[in-house]
Tab-separated table of C-alpha atoms in Angstrom:
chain	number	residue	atom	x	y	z
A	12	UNK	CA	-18.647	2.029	-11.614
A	13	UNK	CA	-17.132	-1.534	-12.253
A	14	UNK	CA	-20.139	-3.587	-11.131
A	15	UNK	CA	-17.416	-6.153	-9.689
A	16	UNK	CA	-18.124	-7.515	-6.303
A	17	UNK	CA	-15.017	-8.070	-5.305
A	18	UNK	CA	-14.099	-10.027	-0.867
A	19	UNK	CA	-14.037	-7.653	1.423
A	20	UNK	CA	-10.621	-9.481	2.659
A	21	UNK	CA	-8.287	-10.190	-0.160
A	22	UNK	CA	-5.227	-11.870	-1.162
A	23	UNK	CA	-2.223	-9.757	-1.840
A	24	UNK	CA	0.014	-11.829	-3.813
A	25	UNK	CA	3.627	-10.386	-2.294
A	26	UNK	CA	4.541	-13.163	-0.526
A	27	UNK	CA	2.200	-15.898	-2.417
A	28	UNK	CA	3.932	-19.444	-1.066
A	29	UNK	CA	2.259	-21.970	-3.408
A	30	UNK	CA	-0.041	-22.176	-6.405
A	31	UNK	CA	-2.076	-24.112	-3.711
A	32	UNK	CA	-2.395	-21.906	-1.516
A	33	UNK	CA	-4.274	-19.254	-4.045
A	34	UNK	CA	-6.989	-22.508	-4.380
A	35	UNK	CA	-7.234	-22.483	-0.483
A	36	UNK	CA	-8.022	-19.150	-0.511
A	37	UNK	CA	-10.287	-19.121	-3.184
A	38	UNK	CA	-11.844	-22.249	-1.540
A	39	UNK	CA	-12.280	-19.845	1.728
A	40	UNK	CA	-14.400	-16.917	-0.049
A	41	UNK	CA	-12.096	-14.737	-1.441
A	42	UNK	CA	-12.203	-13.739	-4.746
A	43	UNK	CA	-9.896	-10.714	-5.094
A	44	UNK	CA	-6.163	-11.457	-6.671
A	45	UNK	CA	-3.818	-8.661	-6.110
A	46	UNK	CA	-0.167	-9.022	-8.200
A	47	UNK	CA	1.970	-7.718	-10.158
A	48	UNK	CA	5.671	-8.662	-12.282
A	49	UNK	CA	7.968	-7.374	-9.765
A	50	UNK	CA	5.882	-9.582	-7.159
A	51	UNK	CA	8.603	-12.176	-7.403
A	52	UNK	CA	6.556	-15.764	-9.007
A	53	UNK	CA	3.679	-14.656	-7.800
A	54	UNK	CA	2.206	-14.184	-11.550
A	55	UNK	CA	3.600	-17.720	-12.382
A	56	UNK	CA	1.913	-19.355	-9.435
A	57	UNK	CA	-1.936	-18.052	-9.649
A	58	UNK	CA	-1.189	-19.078	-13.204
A	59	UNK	CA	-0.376	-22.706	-11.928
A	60	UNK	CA	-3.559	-22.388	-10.195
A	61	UNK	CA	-5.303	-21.466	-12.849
A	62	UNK	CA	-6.102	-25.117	-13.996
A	63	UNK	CA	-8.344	-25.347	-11.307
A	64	UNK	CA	-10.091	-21.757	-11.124
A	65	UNK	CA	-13.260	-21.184	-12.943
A	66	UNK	CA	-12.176	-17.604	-14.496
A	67	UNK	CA	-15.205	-15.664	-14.013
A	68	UNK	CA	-15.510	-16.351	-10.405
A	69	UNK	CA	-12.334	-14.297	-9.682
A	70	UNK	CA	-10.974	-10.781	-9.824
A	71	UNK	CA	-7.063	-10.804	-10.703
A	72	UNK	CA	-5.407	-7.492	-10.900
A	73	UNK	CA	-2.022	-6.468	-11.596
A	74	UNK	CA	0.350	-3.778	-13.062
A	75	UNK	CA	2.232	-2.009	-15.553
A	76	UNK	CA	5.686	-3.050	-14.714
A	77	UNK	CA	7.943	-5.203	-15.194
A	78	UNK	CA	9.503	-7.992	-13.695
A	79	UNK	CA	12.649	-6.409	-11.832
A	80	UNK	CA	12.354	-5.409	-8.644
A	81	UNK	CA	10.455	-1.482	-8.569
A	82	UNK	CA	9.770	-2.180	-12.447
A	83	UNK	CA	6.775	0.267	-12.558
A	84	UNK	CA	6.992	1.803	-16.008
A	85	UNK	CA	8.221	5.586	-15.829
A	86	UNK	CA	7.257	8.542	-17.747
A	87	UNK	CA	8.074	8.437	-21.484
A	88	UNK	CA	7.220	4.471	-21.869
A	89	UNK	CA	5.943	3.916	-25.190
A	90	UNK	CA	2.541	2.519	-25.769
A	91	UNK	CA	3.928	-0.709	-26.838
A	92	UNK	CA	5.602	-1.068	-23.522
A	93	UNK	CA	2.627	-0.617	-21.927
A	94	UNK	CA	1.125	-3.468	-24.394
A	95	UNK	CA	3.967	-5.783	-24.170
A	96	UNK	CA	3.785	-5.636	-20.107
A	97	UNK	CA	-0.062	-6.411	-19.808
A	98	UNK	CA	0.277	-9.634	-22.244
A	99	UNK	CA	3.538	-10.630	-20.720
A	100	UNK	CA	1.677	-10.681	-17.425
A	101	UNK	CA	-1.662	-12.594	-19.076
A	102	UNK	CA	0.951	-15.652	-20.442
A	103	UNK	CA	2.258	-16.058	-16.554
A	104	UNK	CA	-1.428	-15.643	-15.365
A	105	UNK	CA	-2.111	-17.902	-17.967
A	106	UNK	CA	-5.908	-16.047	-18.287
A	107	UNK	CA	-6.739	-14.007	-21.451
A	108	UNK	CA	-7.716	-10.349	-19.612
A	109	UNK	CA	-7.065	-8.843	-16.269
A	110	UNK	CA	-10.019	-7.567	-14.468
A	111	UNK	CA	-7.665	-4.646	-12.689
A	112	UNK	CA	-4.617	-3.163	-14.137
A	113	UNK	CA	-2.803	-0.363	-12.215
A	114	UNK	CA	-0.309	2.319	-12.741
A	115	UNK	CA	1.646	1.107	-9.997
A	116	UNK	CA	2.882	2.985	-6.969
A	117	UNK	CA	2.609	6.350	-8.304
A	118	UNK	CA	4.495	9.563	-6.091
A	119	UNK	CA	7.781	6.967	-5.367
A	120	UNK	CA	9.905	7.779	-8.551
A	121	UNK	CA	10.243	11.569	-8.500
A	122	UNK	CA	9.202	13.787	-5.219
A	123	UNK	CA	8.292	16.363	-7.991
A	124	UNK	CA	3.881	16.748	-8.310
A	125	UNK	CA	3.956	17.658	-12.143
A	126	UNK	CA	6.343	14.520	-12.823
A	127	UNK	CA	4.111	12.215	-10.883
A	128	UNK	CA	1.494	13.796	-13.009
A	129	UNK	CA	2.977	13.165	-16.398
A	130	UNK	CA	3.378	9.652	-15.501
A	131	UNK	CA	-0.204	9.515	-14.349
A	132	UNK	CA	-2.216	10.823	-16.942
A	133	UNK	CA	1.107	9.723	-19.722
A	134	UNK	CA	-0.892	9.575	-23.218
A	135	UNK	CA	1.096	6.608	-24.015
A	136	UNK	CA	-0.253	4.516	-21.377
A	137	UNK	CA	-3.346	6.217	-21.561
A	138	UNK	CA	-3.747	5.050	-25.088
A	139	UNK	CA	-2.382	1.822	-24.414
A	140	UNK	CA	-5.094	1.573	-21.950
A	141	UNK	CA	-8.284	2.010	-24.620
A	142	UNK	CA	-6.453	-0.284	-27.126
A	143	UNK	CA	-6.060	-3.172	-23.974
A	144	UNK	CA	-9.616	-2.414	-22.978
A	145	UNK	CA	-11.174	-2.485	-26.538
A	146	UNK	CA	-9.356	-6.178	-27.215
A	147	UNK	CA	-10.719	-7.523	-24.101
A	148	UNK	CA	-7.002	-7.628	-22.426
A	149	UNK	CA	-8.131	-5.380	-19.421
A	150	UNK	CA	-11.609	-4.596	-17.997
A	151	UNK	CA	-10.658	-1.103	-15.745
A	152	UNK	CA	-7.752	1.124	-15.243
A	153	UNK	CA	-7.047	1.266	-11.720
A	154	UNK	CA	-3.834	3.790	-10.086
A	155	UNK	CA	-2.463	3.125	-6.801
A	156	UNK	CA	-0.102	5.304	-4.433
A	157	UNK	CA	1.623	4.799	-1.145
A	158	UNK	CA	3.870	7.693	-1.809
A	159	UNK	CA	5.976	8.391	-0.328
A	160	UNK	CA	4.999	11.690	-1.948
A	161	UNK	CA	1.634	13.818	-2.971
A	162	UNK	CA	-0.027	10.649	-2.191
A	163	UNK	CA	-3.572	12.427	-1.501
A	164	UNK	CA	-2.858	14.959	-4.162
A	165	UNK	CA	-1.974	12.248	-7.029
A	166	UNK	CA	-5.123	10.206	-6.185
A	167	UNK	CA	-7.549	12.931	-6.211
A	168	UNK	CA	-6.442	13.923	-9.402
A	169	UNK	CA	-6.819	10.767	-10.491
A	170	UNK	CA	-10.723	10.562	-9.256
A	171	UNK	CA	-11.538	13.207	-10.899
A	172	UNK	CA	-9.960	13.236	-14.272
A	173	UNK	CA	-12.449	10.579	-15.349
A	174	UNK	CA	-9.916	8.093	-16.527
A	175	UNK	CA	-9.214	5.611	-13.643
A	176	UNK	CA	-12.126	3.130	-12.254
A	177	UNK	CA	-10.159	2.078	-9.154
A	178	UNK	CA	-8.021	3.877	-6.503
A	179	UNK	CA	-5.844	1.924	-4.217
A	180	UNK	CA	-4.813	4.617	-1.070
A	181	UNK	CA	-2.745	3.097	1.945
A	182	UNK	CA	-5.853	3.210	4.338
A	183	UNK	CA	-6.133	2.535	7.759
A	184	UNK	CA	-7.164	3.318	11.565
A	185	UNK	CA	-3.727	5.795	12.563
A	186	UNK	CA	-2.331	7.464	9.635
A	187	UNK	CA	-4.641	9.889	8.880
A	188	UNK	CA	-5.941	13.486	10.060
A	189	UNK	CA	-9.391	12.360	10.747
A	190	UNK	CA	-8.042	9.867	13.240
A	191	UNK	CA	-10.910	8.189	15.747
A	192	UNK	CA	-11.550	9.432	19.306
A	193	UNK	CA	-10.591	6.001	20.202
A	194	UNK	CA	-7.484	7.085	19.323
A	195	UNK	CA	-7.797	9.670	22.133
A	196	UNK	CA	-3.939	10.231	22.907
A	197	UNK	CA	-2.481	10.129	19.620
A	198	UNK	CA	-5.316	12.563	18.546
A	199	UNK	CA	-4.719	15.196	21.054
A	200	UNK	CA	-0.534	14.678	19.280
A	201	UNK	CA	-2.022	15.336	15.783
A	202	UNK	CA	-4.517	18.090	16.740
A	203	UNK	CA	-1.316	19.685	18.114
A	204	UNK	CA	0.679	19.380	15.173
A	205	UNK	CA	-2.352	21.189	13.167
A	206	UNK	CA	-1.934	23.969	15.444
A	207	UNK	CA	1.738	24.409	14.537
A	208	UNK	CA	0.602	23.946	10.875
A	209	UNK	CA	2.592	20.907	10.419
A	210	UNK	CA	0.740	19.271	7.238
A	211	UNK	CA	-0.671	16.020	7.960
A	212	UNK	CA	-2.491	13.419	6.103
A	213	UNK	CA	-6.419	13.382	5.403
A	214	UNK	CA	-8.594	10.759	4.074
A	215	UNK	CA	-11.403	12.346	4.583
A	216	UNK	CA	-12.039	14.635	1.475
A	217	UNK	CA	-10.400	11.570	-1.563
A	218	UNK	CA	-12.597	8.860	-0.085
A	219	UNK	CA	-16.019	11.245	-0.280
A	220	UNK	CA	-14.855	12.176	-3.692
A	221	UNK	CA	-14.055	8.886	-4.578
A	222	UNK	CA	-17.454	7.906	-3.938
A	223	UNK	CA	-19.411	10.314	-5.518
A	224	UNK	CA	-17.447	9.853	-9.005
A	225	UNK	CA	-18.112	5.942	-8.241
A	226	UNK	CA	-14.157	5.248	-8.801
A	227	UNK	CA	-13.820	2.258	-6.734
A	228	UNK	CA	-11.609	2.034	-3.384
A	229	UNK	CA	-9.432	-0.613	-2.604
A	230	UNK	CA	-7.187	-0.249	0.659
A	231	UNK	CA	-3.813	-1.291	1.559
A	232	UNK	CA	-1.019	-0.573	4.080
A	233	UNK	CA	-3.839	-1.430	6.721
A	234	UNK	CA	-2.120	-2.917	9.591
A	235	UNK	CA	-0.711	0.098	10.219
A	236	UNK	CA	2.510	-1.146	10.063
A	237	UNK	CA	1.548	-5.022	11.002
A	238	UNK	CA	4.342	-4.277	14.454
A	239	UNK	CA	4.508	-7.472	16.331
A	240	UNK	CA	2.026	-9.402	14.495
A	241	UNK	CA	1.784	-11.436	17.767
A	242	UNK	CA	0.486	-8.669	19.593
A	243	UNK	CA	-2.836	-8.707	21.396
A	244	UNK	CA	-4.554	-7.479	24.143
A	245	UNK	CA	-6.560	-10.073	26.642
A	246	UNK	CA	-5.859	-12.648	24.287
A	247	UNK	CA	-7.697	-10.994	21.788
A	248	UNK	CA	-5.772	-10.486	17.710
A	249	UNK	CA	-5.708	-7.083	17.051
A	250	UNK	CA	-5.473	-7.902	12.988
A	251	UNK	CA	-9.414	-8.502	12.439
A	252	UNK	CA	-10.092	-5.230	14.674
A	253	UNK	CA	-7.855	-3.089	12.566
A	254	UNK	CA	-9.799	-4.816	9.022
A	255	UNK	CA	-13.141	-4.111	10.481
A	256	UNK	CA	-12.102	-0.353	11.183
A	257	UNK	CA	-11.349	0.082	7.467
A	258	UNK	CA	-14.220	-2.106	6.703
A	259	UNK	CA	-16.694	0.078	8.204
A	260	UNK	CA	-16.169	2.823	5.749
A	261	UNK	CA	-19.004	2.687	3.279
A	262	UNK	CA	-16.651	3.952	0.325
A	263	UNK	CA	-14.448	1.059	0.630
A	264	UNK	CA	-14.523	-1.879	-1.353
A	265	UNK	CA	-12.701	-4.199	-0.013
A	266	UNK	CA	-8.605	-4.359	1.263
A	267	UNK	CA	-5.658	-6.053	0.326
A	268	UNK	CA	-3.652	-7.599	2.640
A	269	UNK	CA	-0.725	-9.892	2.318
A	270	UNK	CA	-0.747	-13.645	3.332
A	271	UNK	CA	1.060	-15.868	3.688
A	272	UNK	CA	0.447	-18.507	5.763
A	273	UNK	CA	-2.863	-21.114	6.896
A	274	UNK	CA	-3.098	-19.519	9.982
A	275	UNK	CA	-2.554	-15.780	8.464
A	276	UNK	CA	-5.753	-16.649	6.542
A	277	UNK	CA	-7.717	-18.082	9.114
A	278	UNK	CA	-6.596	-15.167	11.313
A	279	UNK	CA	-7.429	-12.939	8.790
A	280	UNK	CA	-11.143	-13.922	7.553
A	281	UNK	CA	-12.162	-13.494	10.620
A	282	UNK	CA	-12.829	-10.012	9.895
A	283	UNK	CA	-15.000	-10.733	6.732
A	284	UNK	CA	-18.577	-9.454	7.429
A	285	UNK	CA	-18.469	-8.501	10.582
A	286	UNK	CA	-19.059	-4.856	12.309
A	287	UNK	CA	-16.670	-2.753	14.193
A	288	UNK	CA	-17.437	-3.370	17.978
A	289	UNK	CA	-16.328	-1.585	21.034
A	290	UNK	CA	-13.826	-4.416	22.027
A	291	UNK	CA	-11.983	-3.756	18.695
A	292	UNK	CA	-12.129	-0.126	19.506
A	293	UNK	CA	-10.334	-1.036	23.099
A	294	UNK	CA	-7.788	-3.031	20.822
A	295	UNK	CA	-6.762	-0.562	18.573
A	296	UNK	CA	-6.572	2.654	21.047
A	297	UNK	CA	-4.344	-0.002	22.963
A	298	UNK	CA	-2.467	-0.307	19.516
A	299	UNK	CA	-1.665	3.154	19.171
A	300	UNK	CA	-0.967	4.148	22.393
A	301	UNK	CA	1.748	1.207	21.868
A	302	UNK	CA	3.361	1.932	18.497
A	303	UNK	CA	2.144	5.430	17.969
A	304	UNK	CA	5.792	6.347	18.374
A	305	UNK	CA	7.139	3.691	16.075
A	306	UNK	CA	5.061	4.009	13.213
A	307	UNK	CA	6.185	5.901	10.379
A	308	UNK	CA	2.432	6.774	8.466
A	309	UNK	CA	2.995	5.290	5.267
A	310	UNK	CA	2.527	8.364	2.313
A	311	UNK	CA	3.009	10.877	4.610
A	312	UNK	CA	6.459	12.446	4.263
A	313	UNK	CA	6.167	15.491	5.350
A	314	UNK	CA	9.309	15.303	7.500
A	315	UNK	CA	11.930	15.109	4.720
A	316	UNK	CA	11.993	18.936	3.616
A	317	UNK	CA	13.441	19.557	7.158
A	318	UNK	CA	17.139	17.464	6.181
A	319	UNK	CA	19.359	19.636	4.225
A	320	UNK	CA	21.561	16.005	3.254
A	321	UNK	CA	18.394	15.076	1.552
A	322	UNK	CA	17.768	11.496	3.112
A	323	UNK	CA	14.752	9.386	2.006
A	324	UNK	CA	13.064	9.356	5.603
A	325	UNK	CA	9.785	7.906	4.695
A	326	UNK	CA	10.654	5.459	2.266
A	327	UNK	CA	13.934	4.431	4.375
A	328	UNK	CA	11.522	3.603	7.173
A	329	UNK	CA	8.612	1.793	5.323
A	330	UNK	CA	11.436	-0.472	4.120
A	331	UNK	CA	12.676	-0.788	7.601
A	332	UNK	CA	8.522	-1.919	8.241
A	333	UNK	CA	9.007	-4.386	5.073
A	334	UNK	CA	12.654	-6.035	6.821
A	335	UNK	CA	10.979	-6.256	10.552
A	336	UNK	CA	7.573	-6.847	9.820
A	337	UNK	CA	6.153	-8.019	6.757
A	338	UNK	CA	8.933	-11.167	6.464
A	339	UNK	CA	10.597	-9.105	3.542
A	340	UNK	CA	14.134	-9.163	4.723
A	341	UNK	CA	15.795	-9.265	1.031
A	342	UNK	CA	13.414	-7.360	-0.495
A	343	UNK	CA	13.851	-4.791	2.266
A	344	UNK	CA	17.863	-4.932	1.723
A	345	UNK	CA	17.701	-4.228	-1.907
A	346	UNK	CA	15.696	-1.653	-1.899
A	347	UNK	CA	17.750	0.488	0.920
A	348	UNK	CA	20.242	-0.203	-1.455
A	349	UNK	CA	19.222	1.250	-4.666
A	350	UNK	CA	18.143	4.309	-2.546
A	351	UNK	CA	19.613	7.922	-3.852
A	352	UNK	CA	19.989	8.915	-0.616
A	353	UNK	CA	20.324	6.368	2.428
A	354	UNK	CA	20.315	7.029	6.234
A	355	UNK	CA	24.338	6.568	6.410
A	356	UNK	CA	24.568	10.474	6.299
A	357	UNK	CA	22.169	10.070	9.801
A	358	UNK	CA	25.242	8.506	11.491
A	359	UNK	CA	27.700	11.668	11.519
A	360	UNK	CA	24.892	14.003	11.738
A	361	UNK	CA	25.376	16.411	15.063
A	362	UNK	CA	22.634	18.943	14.253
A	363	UNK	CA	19.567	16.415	14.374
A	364	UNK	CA	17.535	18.139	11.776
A	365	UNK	CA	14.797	16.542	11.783
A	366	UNK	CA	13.823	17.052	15.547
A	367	UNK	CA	10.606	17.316	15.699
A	368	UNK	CA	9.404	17.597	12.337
A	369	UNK	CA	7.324	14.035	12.766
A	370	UNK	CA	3.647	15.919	13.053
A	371	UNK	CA	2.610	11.991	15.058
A	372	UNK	CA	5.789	12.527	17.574
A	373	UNK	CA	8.930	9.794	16.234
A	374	UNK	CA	12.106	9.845	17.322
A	375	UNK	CA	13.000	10.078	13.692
A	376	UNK	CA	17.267	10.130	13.865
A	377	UNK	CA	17.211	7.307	16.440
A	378	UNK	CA	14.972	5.201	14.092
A	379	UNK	CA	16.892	5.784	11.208
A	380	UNK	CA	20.188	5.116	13.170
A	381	UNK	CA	18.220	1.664	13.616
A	382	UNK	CA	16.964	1.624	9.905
A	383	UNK	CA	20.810	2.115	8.771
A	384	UNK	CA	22.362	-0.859	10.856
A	385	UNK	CA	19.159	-3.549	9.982
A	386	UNK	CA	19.230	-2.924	6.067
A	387	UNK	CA	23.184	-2.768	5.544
A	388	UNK	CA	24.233	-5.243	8.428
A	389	UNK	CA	26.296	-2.663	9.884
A	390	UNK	CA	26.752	-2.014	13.509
């Protein structure tokens, strides 16, 4: 158990505008910093801000990685990369220790379980991790996952091997097995899918062990893919509803959410404190019965074994999710890039493979088709 009390709404870094803008924040309540090297300046900019921040009034965590983009170190780092990227981040932080530091994004650089694994529990890093700790350069060893692959299976491996304080899980009100009544039409899709033993994802079983180890749970990916972030129903933000479902789950800490903007934070806290009520219950059934169709659940993956060309369905459409609604448009474009498979195989495909092989119901060729001509400009 960390003992850190960390905001129950807190600032992911991704998109941090201004070292100002981490004060304003701080200045609002929150006390949770989430970055890492491949976060663009965000490193450099909370260390701007850092003139101005009392140090033990504030939780910054960040990663093994480096700076270039998807720079989480793979299996077979040495221990002095593992060094040399914690005090590389500390001079742009400009702080002497990080409260949090994660193995970053684990199940997205091989599909395989035992290479995830290796990179997971690496000695290297692991010793790395006892020499940081015993200097005073990191507090706790946190892992995070939002797959696209063995996302429930890496974590829980993780809580119970004893060596990580913190889990960070993509968490939040639709992509999961143990979805809410609310949720009453895209439940009755899911309960169907279990019937045709399509595999699905469950929550249920890594938060309660989670919380009887005392490893610490941090959630992200909770806006359920943050579609139309204008979107309300009788005038009422669906954002704070979709917090407070998360929030009401004793075995989470706290969540991370990107910001990026005044009125994104003043949207956002909102949420803070407050109990899940019947009208945000009405919100997010109205939610899902909306985008239900549209949103790919992030870690899932299940879908992919059914393409013989081998296309990278889930990770394709999260960054189709970073280019329409998370303001990431070069970010997104890169990334499809550097993909070892791509959609483009999706355009001369007769057969349509994948079919129904979404267990939540999407129209997976047609939003690839979509995902192919948004992240390459072509038409």
């Amino acid at each position: 158990e960390t003992g850190l009390k960390m905001s129950d709404i807190s600032l992911g870094c991704g998109k941090l505008p201004s070292p100002s803008f981490v004060l304003r924040a701080i200045d609002r309540g929150i006390n949770y910093l989430d970055t890492a090297p491949d976060y663009g300046p965000s490193e450099d900019l909370i260390g701007e801000a850092m003139k101005r921040i009392q140090r033990d009034k504030i939780i910054i965590a960040s990663k093994f990685c480096r700076p270039q983009r998807r720079g989480h170190l793979p299996y077979g780092s040495a221990k002095k990369d593992y060094v040399s990227a914690v005090e590389k981040s500390l001079s742009r932080l400009k702080t002497d220790y990080l409260d949090i530091c994660f193995v970053h994004s684990v199940g997205s650089l091989s599909k395989d379980f035992k290479e995830e694994k290796k990179r997971l529990f690496d000695e290297e890093m692991l010793s790395a991790s006892a020499a940081l700790k015993k200097s005073g350069k990191i507090r706790f060893l946190a892992v995070s996952s939002h797959g696209p692959d063995n996302m429930e299976e890496l974590l829980m491996a993780a809580v119970k091997s004893g060596h990580f304080d913190v889990i960070m899980p993509v968490f939040n009100f639709m992509a999961f097995q143990d979805i809410p009544d609310i949720l009453s039409d895209v439940k009755k899709e899911v309960e169907a899918a279990a019937k045709k033993k399509r595999a699905f994802l469950n929550s249920t079983d890594l938060l309660k062990e989670a919380k009887k180890r005392k490893v610490g749970v941090v959630a992200m990916k909770t806006l359920a893919g943050a579609m139309d972030l204008s979107f309300e129903k009788n005038g009422v933000p669906y954002q704070p509803a979709a917090f407070r479902w998360i929030l009401s789950h004793p075995e989470v800490s706290g969540l991370v959410i990107t910001i990026k903007t005044v009125s994104e934070l003043d949207l956002y806290l909102t949420a803070s404190g407050g109990g899940l009520t019947a009208e945000d219950q009405r919100i997010l059934g109205f939610y899902a019965k909306r985008f239900g169709k549209e949103y790919c659940r992030t870690g899932c993956n299940k879908c992919e074994s059914e393409c013989p060309g081998g296309v990278e369905i889930a990770t394709s459409l999260r960054y189709q999710m970073y280019f329409l609604d998370y303001g990431m448009e070069k970010r997104a474009m890169e990334s499809y890039a550097r993909l070892r498979k791509n959609a483009e195989s999706c355009l001369d495909c007769e057969q349509e493979y994948c079919a129904g092989a979404c267990s939540y119901g999407l129209p997976l060729r047609a939003l690839l088709l979509e995902t192919h001509k948004n992240l390459t400009l072509k038409a």
